[in-house]
Amino acid sequence: MLDRIQRQIERRYDLEAGHRVSQFVVSDPELAHNLGGSPDQSSEQLLLRQDEQGLELALYLEPALVDGHAPLTLNQYAAAVEGVSHFTYVTFCARHDRSTTQLELELQGEVDKFFALADRLSKQRESEGQPDLRALHEQLFDRVSYRDALDQESRDRYGTVKRLAAQVCRLWMSRYGDNLSHPGWFADAR
């Protein structure tokens, strides 16, 4: 599933990350903690360490996101997409000697979640027509809550990210409607 999500992201932006995300996934919370993560605070985290030797990374996804025992809820699927988006963005930037910020990473993740969830909803509703992107937009960007333990700096960054992602997705919806196969969606995203 994770490699499929990555291929969808790569096709959307006409890029290749160079590495398959499935080879970098860690789902053991203890191992993620030993790698510098905080698995008790998030269901997905991109774990990075960069030094003069290069970039080391792993993608922590909580076990429920990768064990395959039960279908993922929409929220779980969104978390998996966000993790894959972060991995794809960082590996693409690293291959092209580009730096990135946490704000860029999170913004890209929000846009990728919007696309991926819209695509998933459209596949689930093929017989009913196009998904209601306005309802999805509202759910992703307006009905937001944060974990209690999240510090104020992170809350502010996520608030900025949600606002910016909401603006760009709203702009695309006004231009291209609910038809995700409209070439404008892809052209603007690229």
PDB file of N, CA, C and O in Angstrom, residues 50-81:
ATOM      1  N   GLN A  50      21.159  14.068   9.666  1.00  0.00           N
ATOM      2  CA  GLN A  50      22.060  14.454   8.592  1.00  0.00           C
ATOM      3  C   GLN A  50      23.385  14.884   9.193  1.00  0.00           C
ATOM      4  O   GLN A  50      23.437  15.606  10.179  1.00  0.00           O
ATOM      5  N   ASP A  51      24.455  14.402   8.585  1.00  0.00           N
ATOM      6  CA  ASP A  51      25.794  14.827   8.984  1.00  0.00           C
ATOM      7  C   ASP A  51      26.642  14.916   7.724  1.00  0.00           C
ATOM      8  O   ASP A  51      26.123  14.828   6.608  1.00  0.00           O
ATOM      9  N   GLU A  52      27.942  15.071   7.889  1.00  0.00           N
ATOM     10  CA  GLU A  52      28.818  15.207   6.718  1.00  0.00           C
ATOM     11  C   GLU A  52      28.849  13.940   5.856  1.00  0.00           C
ATOM     12  O   GLU A  52      29.206  13.982   4.689  1.00  0.00           O
ATOM     13  N   GLN A  53      28.451  12.810   6.426  1.00  0.00           N
ATOM     14  CA  GLN A  53      28.423  11.550   5.671  1.00  0.00           C
ATOM     15  C   GLN A  53      27.189  11.434   4.777  1.00  0.00           C
ATOM     16  O   GLN A  53      27.172  10.656   3.842  1.00  0.00           O
ATOM     17  N   GLY A  54      26.153  12.179   5.116  1.00  0.00           N
ATOM     18  CA  GLY A  54      24.942  12.101   4.320  1.00  0.00           C
ATOM     19  C   GLY A  54      23.690  12.143   5.167  1.00  0.00           C
ATOM     20  O   GLY A  54      23.714  12.568   6.325  1.00  0.00           O
ATOM     21  N   LEU A  55      22.599  11.676   4.605  1.00  0.00           N
ATOM     22  CA  LEU A  55      21.283  11.716   5.235  1.00  0.00           C
ATOM     23  C   LEU A  55      20.858  10.298   5.594  1.00  0.00           C
ATOM     24  O   LEU A  55      20.907   9.402   4.762  1.00  0.00           O
ATOM     25  N   GLU A  56      20.446  10.119   6.831  1.00  0.00           N
ATOM     26  CA  GLU A  56      19.864   8.857   7.276  1.00  0.00           C
ATOM     27  C   GLU A  56      18.410   9.123   7.607  1.00  0.00           C
ATOM     28  O   GLU A  56      18.088  10.150   8.215  1.00  0.00           O
ATOM     29  N   LEU A  57      17.531   8.219   7.192  1.00  0.00           N
ATOM     30  CA  LEU A  57      16.133   8.431   7.507  1.00  0.00           C
ATOM     31  C   LEU A  57      15.384   7.132   7.662  1.00  0.00           C
ATOM     32  O   LEU A  57      15.795   6.086   7.155  1.00  0.00           O
ATOM     33  N   ALA A  58      14.289   7.239   8.397  1.00  0.00           N
ATOM     34  CA  ALA A  58      13.338   6.154   8.575  1.00  0.00           C
ATOM     35  C   ALA A  58      11.970   6.795   8.715  1.00  0.00           C
ATOM     36  O   ALA A  58      11.853   7.940   9.156  1.00  0.00           O
ATOM     37  N   LEU A  59      10.960   6.072   8.324  1.00  0.00           N
ATOM     38  CA  LEU A  59       9.591   6.556   8.475  1.00  0.00           C
ATOM     39  C   LEU A  59       8.900   5.689   9.511  1.00  0.00           C
ATOM     40  O   LEU A  59       8.690   4.501   9.285  1.00  0.00           O
ATOM     41  N   TYR A  60       8.597   6.299  10.656  1.00  0.00           N
ATOM     42  CA  TYR A  60       7.832   5.576  11.668  1.00  0.00           C
ATOM     43  C   TYR A  60       6.353   5.680  11.331  1.00  0.00           C
ATOM     44  O   TYR A  60       5.820   6.774  11.122  1.00  0.00           O
ATOM     45  N   LEU A  61       5.696   4.522  11.260  1.00  0.00           N
ATOM     46  CA  LEU A  61       4.242   4.442  11.135  1.00  0.00           C
ATOM     47  C   LEU A  61       3.761   3.499  12.220  1.00  0.00           C
ATOM     48  O   LEU A  61       4.303   2.390  12.376  1.00  0.00           O
ATOM     49  N   GLU A  62       2.768   3.923  12.983  1.00  0.00           N
ATOM     50  CA  GLU A  62       2.277   3.062  14.051  1.00  0.00           C
ATOM     51  C   GLU A  62       1.843   1.721  13.452  1.00  0.00           C
ATOM     52  O   GLU A  62       1.434   1.656  12.287  1.00  0.00           O
ATOM     53  N   PRO A  63       1.934   0.652  14.229  1.00  0.00           N
ATOM     54  CA  PRO A  63       1.673  -0.694  13.704  1.00  0.00           C
ATOM     55  C   PRO A  63       0.337  -0.839  12.974  1.00  0.00           C
ATOM     56  O   PRO A  63       0.267  -1.524  11.952  1.00  0.00           O
ATOM     57  N   ALA A  64      -0.713  -0.193  13.443  1.00  0.00           N
ATOM     58  CA  ALA A  64      -2.021  -0.329  12.799  1.00  0.00           C
ATOM     59  C   ALA A  64      -2.016   0.159  11.354  1.00  0.00           C
ATOM     60  O   ALA A  64      -2.831  -0.277  10.541  1.00  0.00           O
ATOM     61  N   LEU A  65      -1.074   1.041  11.022  1.00  0.00           N
ATOM     62  CA  LEU A  65      -1.019   1.581   9.655  1.00  0.00           C
ATOM     63  C   LEU A  65      -0.340   0.634   8.674  1.00  0.00           C
ATOM     64  O   LEU A  65      -0.460   0.819   7.463  1.00  0.00           O
ATOM     65  N   VAL A  66       0.389  -0.340   9.186  1.00  0.00           N
ATOM     66  CA  VAL A  66       1.147  -1.216   8.289  1.00  0.00           C
ATOM     67  C   VAL A  66       0.882  -2.704   8.486  1.00  0.00           C
ATOM     68  O   VAL A  66       1.350  -3.506   7.686  1.00  0.00           O
ATOM     69  N   ASP A  67       0.125  -3.095   9.513  1.00  0.00           N
ATOM     70  CA  ASP A  67      -0.014  -4.530   9.776  1.00  0.00           C
ATOM     71  C   ASP A  67      -0.964  -5.243   8.830  1.00  0.00           C
ATOM     72  O   ASP A  67      -0.899  -6.456   8.667  1.00  0.00           O
ATOM     73  N   GLY A  68      -1.865  -4.504   8.178  1.00  0.00           N
ATOM     74  CA  GLY A  68      -2.741  -5.108   7.178  1.00  0.00           C
ATOM     75  C   GLY A  68      -3.848  -5.977   7.740  1.00  0.00           C
ATOM     76  O   GLY A  68      -4.546  -6.645   6.982  1.00  0.00           O
ATOM     77  N   HIS A  69      -4.043  -5.999   9.050  1.00  0.00           N
ATOM     78  CA  HIS A  69      -5.077  -6.847   9.644  1.00  0.00           C
ATOM     79  C   HIS A  69      -6.484  -6.296   9.470  1.00  0.00           C
ATOM     80  O   HIS A  69      -7.444  -7.041   9.426  1.00  0.00           O
ATOM     81  N   ALA A  70      -6.589  -4.995   9.374  1.00  0.00           N
ATOM     82  CA  ALA A  70      -7.906  -4.377   9.220  1.00  0.00           C
ATOM     83  C   ALA A  70      -7.794  -3.233   8.209  1.00  0.00           C
ATOM     84  O   ALA A  70      -6.741  -2.613   8.081  1.00  0.00           O
ATOM     85  N   PRO A  71      -8.883  -2.962   7.507  1.00  0.00           N
ATOM     86  CA  PRO A  71      -8.865  -1.820   6.589  1.00  0.00           C
ATOM     87  C   PRO A  71      -8.608  -0.529   7.373  1.00  0.00           C
ATOM     88  O   PRO A  71      -9.060  -0.383   8.505  1.00  0.00           O
ATOM     89  N   LEU A  72      -7.887   0.378   6.756  1.00  0.00           N
ATOM     90  CA  LEU A  72      -7.582   1.635   7.413  1.00  0.00           C
ATOM     91  C   LEU A  72      -8.787   2.568   7.383  1.00  0.00           C
ATOM     92  O   LEU A  72      -9.492   2.646   6.378  1.00  0.00           O
ATOM     93  N   THR A  73      -8.986   3.280   8.482  1.00  0.00           N
ATOM     94  CA  THR A  73      -9.989   4.331   8.498  1.00  0.00           C
ATOM     95  C   THR A  73      -9.471   5.479   7.634  1.00  0.00           C
ATOM     96  O   THR A  73      -8.286   5.512   7.267  1.00  0.00           O
ATOM     97  N   LEU A  74     -10.318   6.442   7.367  1.00  0.00           N
ATOM     98  CA  LEU A  74      -9.898   7.597   6.577  1.00  0.00           C
ATOM     99  C   LEU A  74      -8.775   8.359   7.280  1.00  0.00           C
ATOM    100  O   LEU A  74      -7.810   8.780   6.644  1.00  0.00           O
ATOM    101  N   ASN A  75      -8.867   8.502   8.598  1.00  0.00           N
ATOM    102  CA  ASN A  75      -7.816   9.189   9.356  1.00  0.00           C
ATOM    103  C   ASN A  75      -6.503   8.415   9.322  1.00  0.00           C
ATOM    104  O   ASN A  75      -5.430   9.006   9.217  1.00  0.00           O
ATOM    105  N   GLN A  76      -6.571   7.099   9.433  1.00  0.00           N
ATOM    106  CA  GLN A  76      -5.354   6.286   9.377  1.00  0.00           C
ATOM    107  C   GLN A  76      -4.726   6.368   7.990  1.00  0.00           C
ATOM    108  O   GLN A  76      -3.505   6.486   7.865  1.00  0.00           O
ATOM    109  N   TYR A  77      -5.555   6.303   6.966  1.00  0.00           N
ATOM    110  CA  TYR A  77      -5.046   6.404   5.599  1.00  0.00           C
ATOM    111  C   TYR A  77      -4.380   7.762   5.398  1.00  0.00           C
ATOM    112  O   TYR A  77      -3.304   7.860   4.800  1.00  0.00           O
ATOM    113  N   ALA A  78      -4.996   8.822   5.924  1.00  0.00           N
ATOM    114  CA  ALA A  78      -4.424  10.171   5.814  1.00  0.00           C
ATOM    115  C   ALA A  78      -3.062  10.231   6.497  1.00  0.00           C
ATOM    116  O   ALA A  78      -2.130  10.857   5.979  1.00  0.00           O
ATOM    117  N   ALA A  79      -2.913   9.587   7.647  1.00  0.00           N
ATOM    118  CA  ALA A  79      -1.623   9.568   8.349  1.00  0.00           C
ATOM    119  C   ALA A  79      -0.569   8.844   7.518  1.00  0.00           C
ATOM    120  O   ALA A  79       0.579   9.294   7.423  1.00  0.00           O
ATOM    121  N   ALA A  80      -0.958   7.727   6.907  1.00  0.00           N
ATOM    122  CA  ALA A  80      -0.016   6.995   6.060  1.00  0.00           C
ATOM    123  C   ALA A  80       0.401   7.846   4.863  1.00  0.00           C
ATOM    124  O   ALA A  80       1.584   7.917   4.511  1.00  0.00           O
ATOM    125  N   VAL A  81      -0.550   8.519   4.238  1.00  0.00           N
ATOM    126  CA  VAL A  81      -0.253   9.385   3.089  1.00  0.00           C
ATOM    127  C   VAL A  81       0.698  10.496   3.511  1.00  0.00           C
ATOM    128  O   VAL A  81       1.669  10.800   2.804  1.00  0.00           O
TER     129      VAL A  81
END
